[in-house]
Amino acid sequence: MKPSIILYKALPDDLLQRLETHFTVTRVANLKPETVAQHADAFASAQGLLGSSEKVDSELLEKMPQLRATSTISVGYDNFDVDALNARKILLMHTPTVLTETVADTIMALVLSSARRVVEVAERVKVGEWTSGIGPDWFGIDVHHKTLGIIGMGRIGLALAQRAHFGFGMPILYNARRHHTEAEERFQARYCDLETLLKESDFVCLVLPLTDETHHLIGKAQFEMMKKSAIFINAGRGPVVDEAALIDALKNGEIHAAGLDVFEQEPLPVDSPLLSLPNVVALPHIGSATHETRYNMAECAVDNLIDALNGKVEKNCVNPQVAS
Ligand SMILES: NC(=O)C1=CN([C@@H]2O[C@H](COP(=O)(O)OP(=O)(O)OC[C@H]3O[C@@H](n4cnc5c(N)ncnc54)[C@H](OP(=O)(O)O)[C@@H]3O)[C@@H](O)[C@H]2O)C=CC1
Ligand SMILES: O=C(O)C(=O)CO
């Protein structure tokens, strides 16, 4: 008999078929308690769980006594209680690498659109404000050859450094928990402590995971360290930044502008003060959202679950130590 799994995210037809050749699949819309209650038997017998974005905590795990592997369609896994998974020896698979280049492209889009005010001036054209030659009130600031500070020199940080170094001639500073020789050798990136990076960068790009250590890593004190001309980009996770402090920094002119793909609360509430600030470009968490990359992520997650339930954890496994 095929193992049964819960699928809580829509998949392309061919990937759903692939999944169904290996498993008996119960499709649900989400992991809310009422959904779990409605499909209690399926959750109780499921050995696998596949989807993205929703919280997977000990309360949910209690309803899934047979669970052996979870597979998220994302590289970030801050929505999983990893300690609870480890305690039950449940594997957690994720999708690093397949989205790296696409997310780095999105970050460059945020850098360029914030600096050159692309969204703001395009809107002004649409409402008929371009009635004569443009003056300084339409100007932006240069990106090329400015100093880029990257907080988190992992896979995405490295792909961003490549673009900035070769494409835009930008000197690169970076901070991470350890030195990255590849970044230093290929892109002449300079390791520095967080304070030095914040003080010296023209663009501060955050590409960190959300963990207990990174929660609110960037707050009032850190914005005060940045140049008044600095542009702050967050493509990691919203809660790494104290959003109230960011709003104050933008309003008070402590920093020049921000480009944001992630927020403390998502979707971003429509009454967020961020949306009324002209110096903010706010995207709806589209870092990896291209047709190609989202397909590749879904395929990776499907194959990860097949591998995990067959005891293969050589790649893409967050907690291979729990494999028996
Ligand atoms: N906006 C979006 O749509 C997307 C957002 N993301 C986010 O980007 C994150 C990074 O992805 P990826 O590059 O693949 O991950 P990696 O694991 O390759 O890189 C993470 C980097 O963060 C650094 N880091 C982790 N904790 C700390 C800390 N406490 N202090 C300083 N540095 C730290 C790591 O340091 P070290 O190298 O020293 O270990 C590493 O350089 C994801 O976890 C996710 O949250 C990812 C994809 C899409
Ligand atoms: O993969 C992730 O972690 C995302 O945020 C979406 O691609």
mmCIF file of C-alpha atoms and ligand atoms in Angstrom:
data_model
loop_
_atom_site.group_PDB
_atom_site.id
_atom_site.type_symbol
_atom_site.label_atom_id
_atom_site.label_comp_id
_atom_site.label_asym_id
_atom_site.label_seq_id
_atom_site.Cartn_x
_atom_site.Cartn_y
_atom_site.Cartn_z
ATOM 1 C CA MET A 1 0.000 0.000 0.000
ATOM 2 C CA LYS A 2 1.212 3.500 -0.849
ATOM 3 C CA PRO A 3 2.010 5.792 2.090
ATOM 4 C CA SER A 4 -0.478 8.617 2.508
ATOM 5 C CA ILE A 5 0.460 12.285 2.584
ATOM 6 C CA ILE A 6 -1.186 15.677 3.038
ATOM 7 C CA LEU A 7 -0.689 18.289 0.308
ATOM 8 C CA TYR A 8 -1.546 21.865 1.360
ATOM 9 C CA LYS A 9 -0.440 23.811 -1.709
ATOM 10 C CA ALA A 10 -1.576 23.633 -5.341
ATOM 11 C CA LEU A 11 0.894 21.892 -7.655
ATOM 12 C CA PRO A 12 1.239 21.809 -11.453
ATOM 13 C CA ASP A 13 -0.630 18.765 -12.873
ATOM 14 C CA ASP A 14 2.473 16.811 -13.869
ATOM 15 C CA LEU A 15 3.969 17.183 -10.390
ATOM 16 C CA LEU A 16 0.712 16.153 -8.746
ATOM 17 C CA GLN A 17 0.726 13.046 -10.933
ATOM 18 C CA ARG A 18 4.316 12.291 -9.928
ATOM 19 C CA LEU A 19 3.334 12.608 -6.289
ATOM 20 C CA GLU A 20 0.309 10.346 -6.798
ATOM 21 C CA THR A 21 2.408 7.547 -8.292
ATOM 22 C CA HIS A 22 4.226 7.344 -4.945
ATOM 23 C CA PHE A 23 1.582 8.333 -2.410
ATOM 24 C CA THR A 24 -2.120 8.472 -1.623
ATOM 25 C CA VAL A 25 -2.593 12.237 -1.579
ATOM 26 C CA THR A 26 -5.168 14.177 0.453
ATOM 27 C CA ARG A 27 -5.347 17.769 -0.763
ATOM 28 C CA VAL A 28 -6.324 20.468 1.719
ATOM 29 C CA ALA A 29 -6.511 24.245 1.383
ATOM 30 C CA ASN A 30 -4.453 25.067 4.479
ATOM 31 C CA LEU A 31 -3.351 23.783 7.879
ATOM 32 C CA LYS A 32 -5.841 25.743 9.987
ATOM 33 C CA PRO A 33 -7.238 23.803 12.990
ATOM 34 C CA GLU A 34 -10.701 23.645 11.391
ATOM 35 C CA THR A 35 -9.223 22.114 8.202
ATOM 36 C CA VAL A 36 -7.239 19.603 10.235
ATOM 37 C CA ALA A 37 -10.388 18.716 12.196
ATOM 38 C CA GLN A 38 -12.362 18.287 8.963
ATOM 39 C CA HIS A 39 -9.766 15.823 7.597
ATOM 40 C CA ALA A 40 -8.826 14.301 10.961
ATOM 41 C CA ASP A 41 -8.422 10.722 9.660
ATOM 42 C CA ALA A 42 -6.197 11.767 6.766
ATOM 43 C CA PHE A 43 -3.989 13.854 9.080
ATOM 44 C CA ALA A 44 -3.872 11.016 11.610
ATOM 45 C CA SER A 45 -2.583 8.520 9.047
ATOM 46 C CA ALA A 46 -0.327 10.792 6.949
ATOM 47 C CA GLN A 47 3.363 9.958 6.801
ATOM 48 C CA GLY A 48 4.264 13.009 4.726
ATOM 49 C CA LEU A 49 3.338 16.693 4.554
ATOM 50 C CA LEU A 50 4.000 18.953 1.557
ATOM 51 C CA GLY A 51 3.263 22.653 1.069
ATOM 52 C CA SER A 52 4.549 26.067 2.013
ATOM 53 C CA SER A 53 4.179 29.145 4.207
ATOM 54 C CA GLU A 54 1.895 27.720 6.893
ATOM 55 C CA LYS A 55 2.897 27.183 10.483
ATOM 56 C CA VAL A 56 3.917 23.629 11.389
ATOM 57 C CA ASP A 57 4.053 23.511 15.179
ATOM 58 C CA SER A 58 3.693 20.975 17.972
ATOM 59 C CA GLU A 59 -0.085 21.453 18.036
ATOM 60 C CA LEU A 60 -0.323 20.299 14.418
ATOM 61 C CA LEU A 61 2.210 17.510 14.961
ATOM 62 C CA GLU A 62 0.035 16.099 17.748
ATOM 63 C CA LYS A 63 -2.669 15.486 15.138
ATOM 64 C CA MET A 64 -0.172 13.658 12.892
ATOM 65 C CA PRO A 65 1.189 10.716 14.913
ATOM 66 C CA GLN A 66 2.431 8.827 11.809
ATOM 67 C CA LEU A 67 4.306 11.765 10.277
ATOM 68 C CA ARG A 68 7.838 10.896 9.095
ATOM 69 C CA ALA A 69 8.746 13.727 6.712
ATOM 70 C CA THR A 70 7.737 17.291 5.886
ATOM 71 C CA SER A 71 8.709 19.057 2.678
ATOM 72 C CA THR A 72 8.423 22.814 2.271
ATOM 73 C CA ILE A 73 8.324 24.605 -1.079
ATOM 74 C CA SER A 74 10.772 27.233 0.159
ATOM 75 C CA VAL A 75 14.331 27.583 1.331
ATOM 76 C CA GLY A 76 13.292 29.423 4.515
ATOM 77 C CA TYR A 77 11.828 27.195 7.231
ATOM 78 C CA ASP A 78 11.220 29.633 10.099
ATOM 79 C CA ASN A 79 7.536 28.577 10.101
ATOM 80 C CA PHE A 80 8.525 25.094 11.306
ATOM 81 C CA ASP A 81 9.132 24.161 14.930
ATOM 82 C CA VAL A 82 12.363 22.330 14.182
ATOM 83 C CA ASP A 83 12.890 21.263 17.812
ATOM 84 C CA ALA A 84 9.464 19.618 17.833
ATOM 85 C CA LEU A 85 10.270 17.857 14.531
ATOM 86 C CA ASN A 86 13.621 16.671 15.870
ATOM 87 C CA ALA A 87 12.041 15.385 19.064
ATOM 88 C CA ARG A 88 9.740 13.212 16.942
ATOM 89 C CA LYS A 89 12.530 12.353 14.420
ATOM 90 C CA ILE A 90 10.509 13.898 11.576
ATOM 91 C CA LEU A 91 12.597 14.970 8.569
ATOM 92 C CA LEU A 92 12.369 18.528 7.242
ATOM 93 C CA MET A 93 13.229 19.020 3.557
ATOM 94 C CA HIS A 94 13.545 22.421 1.811
ATOM 95 C CA THR A 95 14.417 23.903 -1.581
ATOM 96 C CA PRO A 96 17.749 25.736 -1.483
ATOM 97 C CA THR A 97 19.686 26.584 -4.677
ATOM 98 C CA VAL A 98 16.833 26.339 -7.233
ATOM 99 C CA LEU A 99 15.638 29.837 -6.308
ATOM 100 C CA THR A 100 18.941 31.541 -5.536
ATOM 101 C CA GLU A 101 19.495 33.389 -8.830
ATOM 102 C CA THR A 102 15.867 34.528 -9.067
ATOM 103 C CA VAL A 103 15.897 35.991 -5.561
ATOM 104 C CA ALA A 104 19.170 37.786 -6.294
ATOM 105 C CA ASP A 105 17.508 39.293 -9.389
ATOM 106 C CA THR A 106 14.633 40.525 -7.207
ATOM 107 C CA ILE A 107 17.048 42.148 -4.789
ATOM 108 C CA MET A 108 18.788 43.978 -7.643
ATOM 109 C CA ALA A 109 15.339 45.108 -8.811
ATOM 110 C CA LEU A 110 14.718 46.547 -5.324
ATOM 111 C CA VAL A 111 18.118 48.240 -5.282
ATOM 112 C CA LEU A 112 17.559 49.822 -8.690
ATOM 113 C CA SER A 113 13.940 50.784 -8.203
ATOM 114 C CA SER A 114 14.576 52.339 -4.780
ATOM 115 C CA ALA A 115 17.600 54.317 -5.935
ATOM 116 C CA ARG A 116 16.157 55.472 -9.255
ATOM 117 C CA ARG A 117 12.603 55.872 -7.872
ATOM 118 C CA VAL A 118 11.313 53.715 -10.718
ATOM 119 C CA VAL A 119 7.898 52.919 -9.232
ATOM 120 C CA GLU A 120 7.239 56.456 -8.023
ATOM 121 C CA VAL A 121 8.148 58.265 -11.243
ATOM 122 C CA ALA A 122 6.360 55.698 -13.442
ATOM 123 C CA GLU A 123 3.200 56.417 -11.427
ATOM 124 C CA ARG A 124 3.705 60.151 -11.987
ATOM 125 C CA VAL A 125 3.887 59.561 -15.749
ATOM 126 C CA LYS A 126 0.648 57.556 -15.604
ATOM 127 C CA VAL A 127 -1.236 60.344 -13.850
ATOM 128 C CA GLY A 128 -0.098 62.912 -16.417
ATOM 129 C CA GLU A 129 2.582 64.770 -14.445
ATOM 130 C CA TRP A 130 5.177 64.511 -17.257
ATOM 131 C CA THR A 131 4.183 67.703 -18.993
ATOM 132 C CA SER A 132 7.596 69.280 -19.609
ATOM 133 C CA GLY A 133 11.288 68.442 -19.247
ATOM 134 C CA ILE A 134 12.092 66.696 -15.989
ATOM 135 C CA GLY A 135 13.926 68.491 -13.186
ATOM 136 C CA PRO A 136 15.660 67.410 -9.977
ATOM 137 C CA ASP A 137 12.359 66.400 -8.385
ATOM 138 C CA TRP A 138 12.441 63.394 -10.763
ATOM 139 C CA PHE A 139 16.081 62.478 -10.152
ATOM 140 C CA GLY A 140 17.319 59.447 -8.274
ATOM 141 C CA ILE A 141 20.737 58.431 -7.030
ATOM 142 C CA ASP A 142 23.389 56.274 -8.703
ATOM 143 C CA VAL A 143 23.744 52.579 -8.006
ATOM 144 C CA HIS A 144 26.921 51.770 -9.948
ATOM 145 C CA HIS A 145 30.177 51.966 -7.994
ATOM 146 C CA LYS A 146 28.366 52.623 -4.700
ATOM 147 C CA THR A 147 29.193 50.425 -1.696
ATOM 148 C CA LEU A 148 26.877 47.460 -1.178
ATOM 149 C CA GLY A 149 26.638 45.900 2.283
ATOM 150 C CA ILE A 150 25.270 42.353 2.342
ATOM 151 C CA ILE A 151 24.057 40.946 5.669
ATOM 152 C CA GLY A 152 24.018 37.170 5.151
ATOM 153 C CA MET A 153 26.595 35.913 2.649
ATOM 154 C CA GLY A 154 24.895 32.586 1.957
ATOM 155 C CA ARG A 155 23.703 31.267 -1.387
ATOM 156 C CA ILE A 156 21.584 34.346 -2.203
ATOM 157 C CA GLY A 157 24.107 36.810 -0.768
ATOM 158 C CA LEU A 158 26.767 35.335 -3.030
ATOM 159 C CA ALA A 159 24.553 35.581 -6.139
ATOM 160 C CA LEU A 160 23.805 39.199 -5.228
ATOM 161 C CA ALA A 161 27.507 39.948 -4.781
ATOM 162 C CA GLN A 162 28.199 38.524 -8.228
ATOM 163 C CA ARG A 163 25.641 40.818 -9.843
ATOM 164 C CA ALA A 164 26.789 43.879 -7.935
ATOM 165 C CA HIS A 165 30.496 43.288 -8.510
ATOM 166 C CA PHE A 166 30.529 42.313 -12.187
ATOM 167 C CA GLY A 167 27.428 44.203 -13.307
ATOM 168 C CA PHE A 168 27.638 47.417 -11.347
ATOM 169 C CA GLY A 169 31.277 47.729 -10.211
ATOM 170 C CA MET A 170 30.134 47.983 -6.586
ATOM 171 C CA PRO A 171 32.601 47.478 -3.724
ATOM 172 C CA ILE A 172 31.088 44.843 -1.415
ATOM 173 C CA LEU A 173 31.075 44.615 2.373
ATOM 174 C CA TYR A 174 29.498 41.655 4.063
ATOM 175 C CA ASN A 175 28.607 40.226 7.440
ATOM 176 C CA ALA A 176 27.837 36.613 8.307
ATOM 177 C CA ARG A 177 28.779 34.261 11.109
ATOM 178 C CA ARG A 178 31.929 33.189 9.277
ATOM 179 C CA HIS A 179 34.232 34.401 6.531
ATOM 180 C CA HIS A 180 33.363 33.392 2.970
ATOM 181 C CA THR A 181 36.537 32.979 0.925
ATOM 182 C CA GLU A 182 34.602 32.517 -2.326
ATOM 183 C CA ALA A 183 33.034 35.979 -1.948
ATOM 184 C CA GLU A 184 36.370 37.493 -0.960
ATOM 185 C CA GLU A 185 38.312 35.896 -3.829
ATOM 186 C CA ARG A 186 35.748 36.227 -6.644
ATOM 187 C CA PHE A 187 34.154 39.564 -5.765
ATOM 188 C CA GLN A 188 36.752 41.206 -3.495
ATOM 189 C CA ALA A 189 34.073 41.296 -0.794
ATOM 190 C CA ARG A 190 35.353 42.581 2.557
ATOM 191 C CA TYR A 191 34.168 40.948 5.788
ATOM 192 C CA CYS A 192 33.240 43.421 8.508
ATOM 193 C CA ASP A 193 31.299 43.534 11.733
ATOM 194 C CA LEU A 194 27.683 44.627 11.501
ATOM 195 C CA GLU A 195 28.345 48.128 12.826
ATOM 196 C CA THR A 196 31.077 48.832 10.257
ATOM 197 C CA LEU A 197 28.880 47.492 7.458
ATOM 198 C CA LEU A 198 25.971 49.720 8.510
ATOM 199 C CA LYS A 199 28.164 52.809 8.774
ATOM 200 C CA GLU A 200 30.008 52.384 5.471
ATOM 201 C CA SER A 201 27.373 51.009 3.063
ATOM 202 C CA ASP A 202 25.359 53.047 0.571
ATOM 203 C CA PHE A 203 22.994 50.082 0.159
ATOM 204 C CA VAL A 204 22.352 47.727 3.067
ATOM 205 C CA CYS A 205 20.858 44.445 1.823
ATOM 206 C CA LEU A 206 19.551 41.952 4.340
ATOM 207 C CA VAL A 207 19.319 38.304 3.219
ATOM 208 C CA LEU A 208 19.225 36.521 6.560
ATOM 209 C CA PRO A 209 17.008 33.679 7.731
ATOM 210 C CA LEU A 210 14.692 34.370 10.655
ATOM 211 C CA THR A 211 15.994 32.660 13.796
ATOM 212 C CA ASP A 212 16.017 33.433 17.518
ATOM 213 C CA GLU A 213 19.376 35.188 16.963
ATOM 214 C CA THR A 214 18.282 37.295 13.981
ATOM 215 C CA HIS A 215 14.862 38.411 15.281
ATOM 216 C CA HIS A 216 14.879 42.269 15.331
ATOM 217 C CA LEU A 217 18.597 42.289 14.566
ATOM 218 C CA ILE A 218 18.017 45.597 12.785
ATOM 219 C CA GLY A 219 16.275 48.218 14.925
ATOM 220 C CA LYS A 220 16.496 51.848 16.004
ATOM 221 C CA ALA A 221 20.186 51.730 16.967
ATOM 222 C CA GLN A 222 21.144 50.076 13.681
ATOM 223 C CA PHE A 223 19.190 52.572 11.534
ATOM 224 C CA GLU A 224 20.921 55.397 13.411
ATOM 225 C CA MET A 225 24.285 53.934 12.402
ATOM 226 C CA MET A 226 23.428 53.989 8.692
ATOM 227 C CA LYS A 227 24.251 56.904 6.403
ATOM 228 C CA LYS A 228 21.403 59.373 5.947
ATOM 229 C CA SER A 229 21.743 58.642 2.217
ATOM 230 C CA ALA A 230 21.543 54.859 2.767
ATOM 231 C CA ILE A 231 18.986 52.664 1.065
ATOM 232 C CA PHE A 232 17.864 49.657 3.109
ATOM 233 C CA ILE A 233 16.691 46.457 1.403
ATOM 234 C CA ASN A 234 15.060 43.522 3.194
ATOM 235 C CA ALA A 235 14.592 40.302 1.217
ATOM 236 C CA GLY A 236 15.257 37.897 4.124
ATOM 237 C CA ARG A 237 12.345 37.809 6.531
ATOM 238 C CA GLY A 238 10.244 40.673 7.924
ATOM 239 C CA PRO A 239 10.763 40.043 11.653
ATOM 240 C CA VAL A 240 14.549 40.328 11.306
ATOM 241 C CA VAL A 241 13.770 44.050 11.225
ATOM 242 C CA ASP A 242 11.917 46.073 13.846
ATOM 243 C CA GLU A 243 9.393 47.513 11.376
ATOM 244 C CA ALA A 244 8.279 50.339 13.692
ATOM 245 C CA ALA A 245 11.911 51.479 13.921
ATOM 246 C CA LEU A 246 12.227 51.250 10.129
ATOM 247 C CA ILE A 247 9.147 53.432 9.670
ATOM 248 C CA ASP A 248 10.560 56.017 12.108
ATOM 249 C CA ALA A 249 13.934 55.984 10.352
ATOM 250 C CA LEU A 250 12.267 56.597 6.981
ATOM 251 C CA LYS A 251 9.974 59.316 8.320
ATOM 252 C CA ASN A 252 12.745 61.096 10.236
ATOM 253 C CA GLY A 253 15.226 61.045 7.359
ATOM 254 C CA GLU A 254 17.670 58.780 9.208
ATOM 255 C CA ILE A 255 17.869 56.732 6.025
ATOM 256 C CA HIS A 256 17.014 57.734 2.468
ATOM 257 C CA ALA A 257 14.735 54.950 1.262
ATOM 258 C CA ALA A 258 13.798 51.282 1.582
ATOM 259 C CA GLY A 259 13.051 48.408 -0.773
ATOM 260 C CA LEU A 260 11.114 45.650 0.950
ATOM 261 C CA ASP A 261 9.982 42.209 -0.166
ATOM 262 C CA VAL A 262 9.158 40.892 3.316
ATOM 263 C CA PHE A 263 7.287 42.295 6.305
ATOM 264 C CA GLU A 264 6.561 41.556 9.943
ATOM 265 C CA GLN A 265 2.975 40.797 8.970
ATOM 266 C CA GLU A 266 2.186 39.298 5.566
ATOM 267 C CA PRO A 267 0.171 40.193 3.611
ATOM 268 C CA LEU A 268 1.178 43.739 4.580
ATOM 269 C CA PRO A 269 -1.918 45.424 6.084
ATOM 270 C CA VAL A 270 -3.290 48.062 3.722
ATOM 271 C CA ASP A 271 -3.110 50.669 6.495
ATOM 272 C CA SER A 272 0.611 50.085 7.089
ATOM 273 C CA PRO A 273 2.432 53.452 7.302
ATOM 274 C CA LEU A 274 4.998 51.959 4.906
ATOM 275 C CA LEU A 275 2.472 52.246 2.090
ATOM 276 C CA SER A 276 2.090 55.991 2.443
ATOM 277 C CA LEU A 277 5.813 56.722 2.336
ATOM 278 C CA PRO A 278 7.026 57.783 -1.135
ATOM 279 C CA ASN A 279 10.534 56.514 -0.390
ATOM 280 C CA VAL A 280 9.406 52.891 0.042
ATOM 281 C CA VAL A 281 9.140 50.231 -2.632
ATOM 282 C CA ALA A 282 6.996 47.435 -1.170
ATOM 283 C CA LEU A 283 6.732 44.087 -2.976
ATOM 284 C CA PRO A 284 4.398 41.212 -2.016
ATOM 285 C CA HIS A 285 7.114 38.663 -1.104
ATOM 286 C CA ILE A 286 7.928 37.881 -4.749
ATOM 287 C CA GLY A 287 11.610 37.049 -4.271
ATOM 288 C CA SER A 288 11.343 33.669 -5.999
ATOM 289 C CA ALA A 289 8.073 34.292 -7.829
ATOM 290 C CA THR A 290 8.778 33.562 -11.481
ATOM 291 C CA HIS A 291 6.976 30.813 -13.383
ATOM 292 C CA GLU A 292 10.234 28.926 -13.942
ATOM 293 C CA THR A 293 11.533 29.109 -10.398
ATOM 294 C CA ARG A 294 8.241 28.367 -8.684
ATOM 295 C CA TYR A 295 7.926 25.250 -10.883
ATOM 296 C CA ASN A 296 11.485 24.216 -10.033
ATOM 297 C CA MET A 297 10.835 24.756 -6.314
ATOM 298 C CA ALA A 298 7.651 22.668 -6.432
ATOM 299 C CA GLU A 299 9.456 19.895 -8.331
ATOM 300 C CA CYS A 300 12.330 19.968 -5.862
ATOM 301 C CA ALA A 301 9.897 19.734 -2.928
ATOM 302 C CA VAL A 302 8.022 16.799 -4.506
ATOM 303 C CA ASP A 303 11.266 14.913 -5.146
ATOM 304 C CA ASN A 304 12.489 15.797 -1.661
ATOM 305 C CA LEU A 305 9.422 14.175 -0.089
ATOM 306 C CA ILE A 306 9.776 11.055 -2.256
ATOM 307 C CA ASP A 307 13.451 10.846 -1.237
ATOM 308 C CA ALA A 308 12.803 11.491 2.435
ATOM 309 C CA LEU A 309 10.101 8.844 2.738
ATOM 310 C CA ASN A 310 12.539 6.442 1.059
ATOM 311 C CA GLY A 311 15.240 7.298 3.584
ATOM 312 C CA LYS A 312 17.341 9.431 1.185
ATOM 313 C CA VAL A 313 18.511 12.589 2.938
ATOM 314 C CA GLU A 314 21.842 13.366 1.241
ATOM 315 C CA LYS A 315 20.576 16.725 -0.020
ATOM 316 C CA ASN A 316 18.053 19.413 0.892
ATOM 317 C CA CYS A 317 17.497 18.066 4.392
ATOM 318 C CA VAL A 318 17.529 20.509 7.302
ATOM 319 C CA ASN A 319 17.826 17.808 9.993
ATOM 320 C CA PRO A 320 19.496 14.723 8.458
ATOM 321 C CA GLN A 321 20.673 13.712 11.945
ATOM 322 C CA VAL A 322 17.165 12.453 12.785
ATOM 323 C CA ALA A 323 17.198 9.879 9.953
ATOM 324 C CA SER A 324 17.368 6.435 11.484
HETATM 325 N N1 LIG B 1 12.145 37.221 -0.235
HETATM 326 C C1 LIG B 1 12.025 35.973 -0.649
HETATM 327 O O1 LIG B 1 11.145 35.627 -1.430
HETATM 328 C C2 LIG B 1 13.014 34.956 -0.196
HETATM 329 C C3 LIG B 1 13.631 35.074 1.021
HETATM 330 N N2 LIG B 1 14.556 34.140 1.402
HETATM 331 C C4 LIG B 1 15.214 34.302 2.697
HETATM 332 O O2 LIG B 1 16.612 34.351 2.502
HETATM 333 C C5 LIG B 1 17.231 33.544 3.473
HETATM 334 C C6 LIG B 1 18.613 33.152 3.015
HETATM 335 O O3 LIG B 1 18.557 32.190 1.992
HETATM 336 P P1 LIG B 1 19.918 31.482 1.492
HETATM 337 O O4 LIG B 1 20.895 32.508 1.056
HETATM 338 O O5 LIG B 1 19.542 30.402 0.553
HETATM 339 O O6 LIG B 1 20.408 30.835 2.882
HETATM 340 P P2 LIG B 1 21.864 30.446 3.354
HETATM 341 O O7 LIG B 1 21.665 29.511 4.477
HETATM 342 O O8 LIG B 1 22.688 30.005 2.196
HETATM 343 O O9 LIG B 1 22.473 31.827 3.883
HETATM 344 C C7 LIG B 1 22.125 32.400 5.091
HETATM 345 C C8 LIG B 1 23.211 33.383 5.499
HETATM 346 O O10 LIG B 1 22.769 34.013 6.703
HETATM 347 C C9 LIG B 1 23.851 34.012 7.614
HETATM 348 N N3 LIG B 1 23.379 34.006 8.999
HETATM 349 C C10 LIG B 1 22.509 33.160 9.593
HETATM 350 N N4 LIG B 1 22.331 33.490 10.871
HETATM 351 C C11 LIG B 1 23.107 34.575 11.095
HETATM 352 C C12 LIG B 1 23.366 35.387 12.222
HETATM 353 N N5 LIG B 1 22.778 35.135 13.404
HETATM 354 N N6 LIG B 1 24.218 36.433 12.086
HETATM 355 C C13 LIG B 1 24.817 36.681 10.903
HETATM 356 N N7 LIG B 1 24.615 35.945 9.786
HETATM 357 C C14 LIG B 1 23.779 34.898 9.895
HETATM 358 C C15 LIG B 1 24.615 32.742 7.311
HETATM 359 O O11 LIG B 1 25.904 32.903 7.857
HETATM 360 P P3 LIG B 1 27.057 31.817 7.697
HETATM 361 O O12 LIG B 1 27.332 31.738 6.251
HETATM 362 O O13 LIG B 1 28.180 32.396 8.429
HETATM 363 O O14 LIG B 1 26.504 30.543 8.242
HETATM 364 C C16 LIG B 1 24.549 32.727 5.790
HETATM 365 O O15 LIG B 1 25.581 33.510 5.262
HETATM 366 C C17 LIG B 1 16.235 32.398 3.697
HETATM 367 O O16 LIG B 1 16.418 31.751 4.932
HETATM 368 C C18 LIG B 1 14.913 33.130 3.620
HETATM 369 O O17 LIG B 1 14.548 33.612 4.889
HETATM 370 C C19 LIG B 1 14.880 33.097 0.606
HETATM 371 C C20 LIG B 1 14.266 32.937 -0.602
HETATM 372 C C21 LIG B 1 13.262 33.832 -1.093
HETATM 373 O O1 LIG B 2 11.870 30.214 -0.238
HETATM 374 C C1 LIG B 2 11.641 31.092 0.623
HETATM 375 O O2 LIG B 2 12.142 31.056 1.763
HETATM 376 C C2 LIG B 2 10.750 32.200 0.301
HETATM 377 O O3 LIG B 2 10.667 33.150 1.024
HETATM 378 C C3 LIG B 2 9.940 32.168 -0.928
HETATM 379 O O4 LIG B 2 10.601 31.716 -2.004
#
